[in-house]
Short mmCIF file of C-alpha atoms in Angstrom, two decimals:
data_model
loop_
_atom_site.label_atom_id
_atom_site.label_comp_id
_atom_site.label_asym_id
_atom_site.label_seq_id
_atom_site.Cartn_x
_atom_site.Cartn_y
_atom_site.Cartn_z
CA UNK L 1 -29.01 -9.53 -63.14
CA UNK L 2 -28.00 -11.68 -59.61
CA UNK L 3 -29.17 -15.47 -59.56
CA UNK L 4 -31.76 -16.65 -57.13
CA UNK L 5 -29.05 -18.26 -54.76
CA UNK L 6 -26.92 -15.44 -54.71
CA UNK L 7 -29.97 -12.98 -53.79
CA UNK L 8 -30.67 -15.45 -50.89
CA UNK L 9 -26.80 -15.29 -49.46
CA UNK L 10 -26.35 -11.58 -49.81
CA UNK L 11 -29.87 -11.11 -47.46
CA UNK L 12 -28.76 -13.96 -44.82
CA UNK L 13 -25.87 -12.20 -45.30
CA UNK L 14 -27.39 -9.28 -43.99
CA UNK L 15 -27.30 -9.89 -39.82
CA UNK L 16 -24.10 -10.48 -40.25
CA UNK L 17 -21.77 -8.23 -41.65
CA UNK L 18 -24.77 -5.33 -39.21
CA UNK L 19 -22.74 -7.36 -36.16
CA UNK L 20 -19.38 -7.04 -37.23
CA UNK L 21 -20.17 -3.45 -38.77
CA UNK L 22 -21.75 -2.87 -35.22
CA UNK L 23 -18.61 -5.08 -32.77
CA UNK L 24 -16.48 -2.79 -35.86
CA UNK L 25 -17.89 0.12 -33.71
CA UNK L 26 -18.03 -0.85 -29.99
CA UNK L 27 -14.21 -1.50 -30.06
CA UNK L 28 -13.16 1.72 -32.09
CA UNK L 29 -15.15 3.65 -29.25
CA UNK L 30 -13.93 0.73 -26.17
CA UNK L 31 -9.91 2.17 -26.74
CA UNK L 32 -11.62 5.42 -26.94
CA UNK L 33 -12.88 5.06 -23.83
CA UNK L 34 -9.80 3.32 -22.52
CA UNK L 35 -7.33 6.02 -23.67
CA UNK L 36 -9.72 8.69 -22.50
CA UNK L 37 -9.74 7.03 -19.10
CA UNK L 38 -5.50 6.54 -18.86
CA UNK L 39 -5.48 9.82 -19.44
CA UNK L 40 -7.87 10.88 -16.55
CA UNK L 41 -5.87 7.63 -14.13
CA UNK L 42 -4.68 9.22 -11.30
CA UNK L 43 -1.53 9.04 -9.48
CA UNK L 44 -3.03 7.30 -6.21
CA UNK L 45 -4.22 4.72 -6.33
CA UNK L 46 -7.94 4.09 -5.92
CA UNK L 47 -7.76 2.22 -3.01
CA UNK L 48 -11.97 0.43 -3.96
CA UNK L 49 -11.73 -3.62 -4.47
CA UNK L 50 -13.65 -5.17 -7.82
CA UNK L 51 -12.67 -8.87 -8.53
CA UNK L 52 -14.09 -7.19 -12.33
CA UNK L 53 -15.04 -9.48 -15.00
CA UNK L 54 -11.97 -11.70 -14.39
CA UNK L 55 -12.52 -12.42 -10.58
CA UNK L 56 -9.19 -11.24 -10.02
CA UNK L 57 -8.29 -12.56 -6.39
CA UNK L 58 -5.56 -12.33 -4.05
CA UNK L 59 -4.06 -15.15 -1.32
CA UNK L 60 -1.41 -15.33 1.55
CA UNK L 61 1.04 -18.59 1.01
CA UNK L 62 1.04 -21.32 4.29
CA UNK L 63 0.94 -18.94 7.04
CA UNK L 64 2.41 -21.82 9.28
CA UNK L 65 5.52 -21.99 7.24
CA UNK L 66 6.97 -19.38 8.62
CA UNK L 67 7.56 -16.78 11.73
CA UNK L 68 9.08 -13.73 9.74
CA UNK L 69 5.22 -12.75 9.15
CA UNK L 70 1.75 -13.55 11.30
CA UNK L 71 -1.81 -12.26 9.67
CA UNK L 72 -4.61 -11.07 11.43
CA UNK L 73 -8.16 -12.63 10.61
CA UNK L 74 -9.55 -10.20 13.17
CA UNK L 75 -7.48 -7.18 11.01
CA UNK L 76 -7.53 -8.49 7.40
CA UNK L 77 -4.23 -6.86 8.02
CA UNK L 78 -0.43 -8.54 6.84
CA UNK L 79 2.33 -7.85 10.07
CA UNK L 80 6.16 -8.81 8.42
CA UNK L 81 9.33 -8.59 9.78
CA UNK L 82 12.05 -6.32 6.88
CA UNK L 83 14.36 -8.50 4.41
CA UNK L 84 12.16 -11.42 4.82
CA UNK L 85 9.09 -12.62 2.10
CA UNK L 86 6.03 -11.82 1.88
CA UNK L 87 3.95 -14.63 -0.22
CA UNK L 88 0.78 -14.44 -2.12
CA UNK L 89 -1.02 -16.33 -4.72
CA UNK L 90 -2.82 -14.95 -7.31
CA UNK L 91 -5.71 -15.42 -8.87
CA UNK L 92 -7.97 -14.89 -12.70
CA UNK L 93 -10.09 -16.44 -14.53
CA UNK L 94 -10.00 -17.34 -16.73
CA UNK L 95 -6.04 -17.39 -16.92
CA UNK L 96 -5.22 -15.11 -19.77
CA UNK L 97 -1.32 -14.71 -20.72
CA UNK L 98 -0.32 -11.19 -21.33
CA UNK L 99 -1.25 -9.54 -18.01
CA UNK L 100 -0.46 -7.59 -15.37
CA UNK L 101 0.20 -6.80 -11.47
CA UNK L 102 1.08 -4.20 -10.81
CA UNK L 103 1.49 -3.20 -7.29
CA UNK L 104 1.40 0.16 -5.36
CA UNK L 105 2.33 1.07 -1.32
CA UNK L 106 -0.09 3.57 -0.07
CA UNK L 107 -0.71 5.30 3.14
CA UNK L 108 -4.51 4.64 4.64
CA UNK L 109 -5.61 7.41 5.68
CA UNK L 110 -7.48 9.15 3.17
CA UNK L 111 -5.59 12.92 5.05
CA UNK L 112 -2.45 11.09 3.66
CA UNK L 113 -3.24 9.83 0.42
CA UNK L 114 -1.65 12.49 -1.38
CA UNK L 115 1.63 11.81 0.77
CA UNK L 116 4.30 9.10 -1.61
CA UNK L 117 5.00 6.38 0.38
CA UNK L 118 9.18 6.06 -0.02
CA UNK L 119 11.71 5.24 1.88
CA UNK L 120 13.28 6.38 5.08
CA UNK L 121 17.30 8.31 4.57
CA UNK L 122 18.53 5.90 6.95
CA UNK L 123 17.58 3.12 4.70
CA UNK L 124 17.78 4.92 1.98
CA UNK L 125 22.00 5.27 2.73
CA UNK L 126 24.22 3.84 0.33
CA UNK L 127 26.15 2.56 2.05
CA UNK L 128 22.79 0.14 3.40
CA UNK L 129 23.26 -3.37 2.72
CA UNK L 130 19.97 -3.69 1.35
CA UNK L 131 21.53 -1.46 -1.05
CA UNK L 132 24.37 -2.99 -3.00
CA UNK L 133 24.43 -3.71 -6.57
CA UNK L 134 20.53 -1.94 -6.69
CA UNK L 135 19.77 0.58 -9.62
CA UNK L 136 19.47 4.27 -8.00
CA UNK L 137 15.77 3.72 -9.34
CA UNK L 138 14.65 0.84 -6.97
CA UNK L 139 16.31 2.19 -4.25
CA UNK L 140 13.08 4.42 -3.06
CA UNK L 141 10.77 1.47 -3.79
CA UNK L 142 10.00 -0.07 -0.10
CA UNK L 143 8.32 -3.32 -1.99
CA UNK L 144 10.47 -5.63 -4.34
CA UNK L 145 9.98 -8.65 -6.04
CA UNK L 146 12.22 -11.36 -6.11
CA UNK L 147 10.28 -11.91 -9.25
CA UNK L 148 12.92 -11.85 -12.70
CA UNK L 149 11.17 -9.05 -14.79
CA UNK L 150 9.98 -6.90 -12.05
CA UNK L 151 9.65 -3.05 -13.97
CA UNK L 152 9.81 -0.43 -10.65
CA UNK L 153 8.19 2.86 -11.49
CA UNK L 154 7.27 6.11 -10.64
CA UNK L 155 5.07 8.42 -11.65
CA UNK L 156 4.34 12.17 -10.03
CA UNK L 157 6.79 10.41 -7.40
CA UNK L 158 4.30 8.09 -6.61
CA UNK L 159 5.39 4.82 -6.57
CA UNK L 160 5.06 1.03 -8.20
CA UNK L 161 6.08 -2.38 -9.38
CA UNK L 162 4.61 -4.16 -12.56
CA UNK L 163 5.57 -7.52 -12.76
CA UNK L 164 3.84 -10.04 -16.09
CA UNK L 165 1.68 -12.68 -15.15
CA UNK L 166 1.54 -15.88 -17.38
CA UNK L 167 -1.27 -18.09 -16.94
CA UNK L 168 -0.83 -20.99 -13.66
CA UNK L 169 1.12 -23.58 -14.08
CA UNK L 170 -0.17 -27.30 -14.47
CA UNK L 171 -2.87 -28.71 -11.78
CA UNK L 172 -2.07 -24.73 -10.78
CA UNK L 173 -5.55 -22.03 -9.77
CA UNK L 174 -3.23 -19.14 -9.43
CA UNK L 175 0.09 -17.64 -9.10
CA UNK L 176 2.83 -17.45 -7.07
CA UNK L 177 5.27 -13.83 -6.27
CA UNK L 178 6.70 -12.26 -3.57
CA UNK L 179 7.54 -9.73 -2.22
CA UNK L 180 10.12 -7.94 0.14
CA UNK L 181 10.30 -5.24 2.28
CA UNK L 182 12.89 -2.71 2.60
CA UNK L 183 12.30 -0.72 5.36
CA UNK L 184 9.55 -0.72 8.47
CA UNK L 185 6.72 2.53 9.28
CA UNK L 186 7.72 2.77 12.65
CA UNK L 187 10.89 4.80 10.29
CA UNK L 188 10.30 8.56 11.00
CA UNK L 189 11.74 10.16 8.02
CA UNK L 190 9.81 7.21 6.02
CA UNK L 191 6.27 6.23 6.52
CA UNK L 192 6.34 7.81 10.03
CA UNK L 193 4.03 5.35 12.46
CA UNK L 194 1.24 5.77 9.79
CA UNK L 195 -0.78 2.31 8.30
CA UNK L 196 -0.21 1.43 5.52
CA UNK L 197 -1.38 -1.14 2.98
CA UNK L 198 -0.75 -2.42 -0.21
CA UNK L 199 -3.25 -1.60 -3.72
CA UNK L 200 -3.08 -4.54 -6.25
CA UNK L 201 -4.32 -3.46 -9.68
CA UNK L 202 -5.02 -6.33 -12.60
CA UNK L 203 -4.79 -5.01 -16.21
CA UNK L 204 -4.16 -5.31 -19.63
CA UNK L 205 -1.05 -4.61 -22.18
CA UNK L 206 -2.15 -1.26 -22.53
CA UNK L 207 -1.67 -0.34 -18.90
CA UNK L 208 -5.67 -0.39 -18.58
CA UNK L 209 -7.21 -1.95 -15.32
CA UNK L 210 -8.86 -5.24 -15.36
CA UNK L 211 -9.36 -5.67 -11.49
CA UNK L 212 -8.47 -4.55 -8.04
CA UNK L 213 -7.43 -5.53 -4.48
CA UNK L 214 -5.86 -4.50 -1.39
CA UNK L 215 -4.11 -5.83 1.64
CA UNK L 216 -3.44 -4.14 5.26
CA UNK L 217 0.20 -4.00 6.16
CA UNK L 218 3.34 -3.10 8.82
CA UNK L 219 6.56 -3.78 8.25
CA UNK L 220 7.88 -3.72 12.14
CA UNK L 221 10.08 -5.41 14.49
CA UNK L 222 7.66 -8.48 16.19
CA UNK L 223 4.84 -9.07 14.14
CA UNK L 224 3.35 -10.85 16.72
CA UNK L 225 3.25 -8.50 19.24
CA UNK L 226 2.01 -5.84 17.07
CA UNK L 227 -0.47 -8.75 16.24
CA UNK L 228 -2.18 -8.99 19.30
CA UNK L 229 -1.27 -4.17 20.71
CA UNK L 230 -3.86 -3.59 16.76
CA UNK L 231 -6.35 -6.43 17.52
CA UNK L 232 -6.56 -5.21 21.89
CA UNK L 233 -7.06 -1.26 20.32
CA UNK L 234 -9.58 -2.47 18.68
CA UNK L 235 -11.14 -4.55 21.00
CA UNK L 236 -10.56 -1.37 23.39
CA UNK L 237 -13.54 0.36 21.13
CA UNK L 238 -16.23 -2.33 21.77
CA UNK L 239 -18.41 -1.23 24.35
CA UNK L 240 -18.89 -4.06 27.36
CA UNK L 241 -21.87 -3.62 29.30
CA UNK L 242 -19.95 -5.28 32.01
CA UNK L 243 -16.66 -2.58 32.46
CA UNK L 244 -16.65 -1.06 36.15
CA UNK L 245 -16.06 2.76 35.98
CA UNK L 246 -13.43 3.37 37.65
CA UNK L 247 -14.04 6.53 40.73
CA UNK L 248 -11.90 9.85 40.77
CA UNK L 249 -12.84 12.10 42.75
CA UNK L 250 -14.35 15.47 42.23
CA UNK L 251 -12.45 18.20 41.19
CA UNK L 252 -9.09 15.69 39.96
CA UNK L 253 -7.62 14.54 36.59
CA UNK L 254 -6.87 11.72 35.41
CA UNK L 255 -3.54 12.23 33.83
CA UNK L 256 -1.34 9.02 32.20
CA UNK L 257 2.24 9.37 33.64
CA UNK L 258 4.50 10.89 31.46
CA UNK L 259 7.68 11.45 32.51
CA UNK L 260 8.63 15.54 32.09
CA UNK L 261 12.18 15.43 33.19
CA UNK L 262 14.37 18.02 30.45
CA UNK L 263 16.70 16.63 28.88
CA UNK L 264 19.29 19.30 27.17
CA UNK L 265 20.53 17.58 24.17
CA UNK L 266 23.41 18.91 21.50
CA UNK L 267 23.74 16.89 17.96
CA UNK L 268 25.53 17.45 15.27
CA UNK L 269 23.39 15.74 12.08
CA UNK L 270 24.93 15.97 7.99
CA UNK L 271 22.72 17.42 5.92
CA UNK L 272 19.54 19.55 5.71
CA UNK L 273 16.96 16.64 5.32
CA UNK L 274 18.25 14.71 7.97
CA UNK L 275 18.14 17.80 10.42
CA UNK L 276 14.29 18.41 9.91
CA UNK L 277 13.39 14.96 9.65
CA UNK L 278 15.20 14.76 13.19
CA UNK L 279 12.98 18.52 14.29
CA UNK L 280 9.80 17.18 13.14
CA UNK L 281 9.97 13.57 15.14
CA UNK L 282 10.84 15.59 18.36
CA UNK L 283 8.43 18.27 17.60
CA UNK L 284 5.69 15.01 17.04
CA UNK L 285 6.45 13.16 19.80
CA UNK L 286 6.16 15.74 22.45
CA UNK L 287 2.34 16.80 20.40
CA UNK L 288 1.33 13.02 20.48
CA UNK L 289 2.03 13.10 24.37
CA UNK L 290 0.99 16.51 25.51
CA UNK L 291 -2.98 15.65 23.23
CA UNK L 292 -2.67 12.04 25.13
CA UNK L 293 -1.90 14.00 27.94
CA UNK L 294 -3.82 16.90 28.37
CA UNK L 295 -0.52 18.31 29.20
CA UNK L 296 0.33 21.28 26.51
CA UNK L 297 0.39 23.96 28.40
CA UNK L 298 3.95 22.45 29.80
CA UNK L 299 5.02 20.87 26.38
CA UNK L 300 3.71 24.02 24.23
CA UNK L 301 6.90 26.49 24.89
CA UNK L 302 9.56 23.41 24.26
CA UNK L 303 7.49 22.58 20.94
CA UNK L 304 8.08 26.11 19.78
CA UNK L 305 11.44 25.88 20.78
CA UNK L 306 11.52 23.31 18.08
CA UNK L 307 9.59 25.44 15.85
CA UNK L 308 11.69 28.41 15.74
CA UNK L 309 14.93 26.38 14.89
CA UNK L 310 13.26 24.98 11.85
CA UNK L 311 14.72 27.30 8.75
#
């Protein structure tokens, strides 16, 4: 027979045993959910921001320390020269070890969400100085990280880089990570003037997403000029009742100025992909001018000629 003391210990141990059993069941369910969501995890990163339980945050380094990049408060966007360093700061609470930072560059517009962001043919060329002593799997990445343990990954043709995150140094509340960009948004056979952004995800060792942040980025030759131009475009779209309307005579249309001189160009292009890229760029340029100026009838024969030359 059990003593009264043993009965009392068994009685008061029951709640603890129950809690431990419930915790074990919850952990097993979370592991099953994690495996399930990993299987359904899309190759295209989701863009919605969420700090998560770690309050994951990203901020810029010292804005006054570089002339090679600028930040627009209006657009919440970075404009940076190619091959220049962008210093960022990452913070999470509590600052645990063993976490990972994944960075992926994606197109901002939904119609291009399924297109992978890659470098253009020119910047991926073997004789390009930026590709010297670089592993083949890294060359296609627009974004590179200066961290010596950076992992370059590809899934369903979509590229990302992964960096291990250690807890901040004593006296600091964030971990600095620096990035470089090896292609421009204006490159025809690459990003082709499409807006882009960086998606940062905080992940555990099982690649489960714990938090997400985003940062629009434009890689260009003149960051200050492009920043001013895009901010002006946003300002111009806002209604202004003080602006006077320009009176146009009845029966006349105001057309933007456009060079309509026709030039015949004969080129020898190496590589089918390069050839198609040149044709596509010429077609897109004329299509854009046709829409902008309203002179579709004028441009259409020349655009059709390009389509006939496309294999």
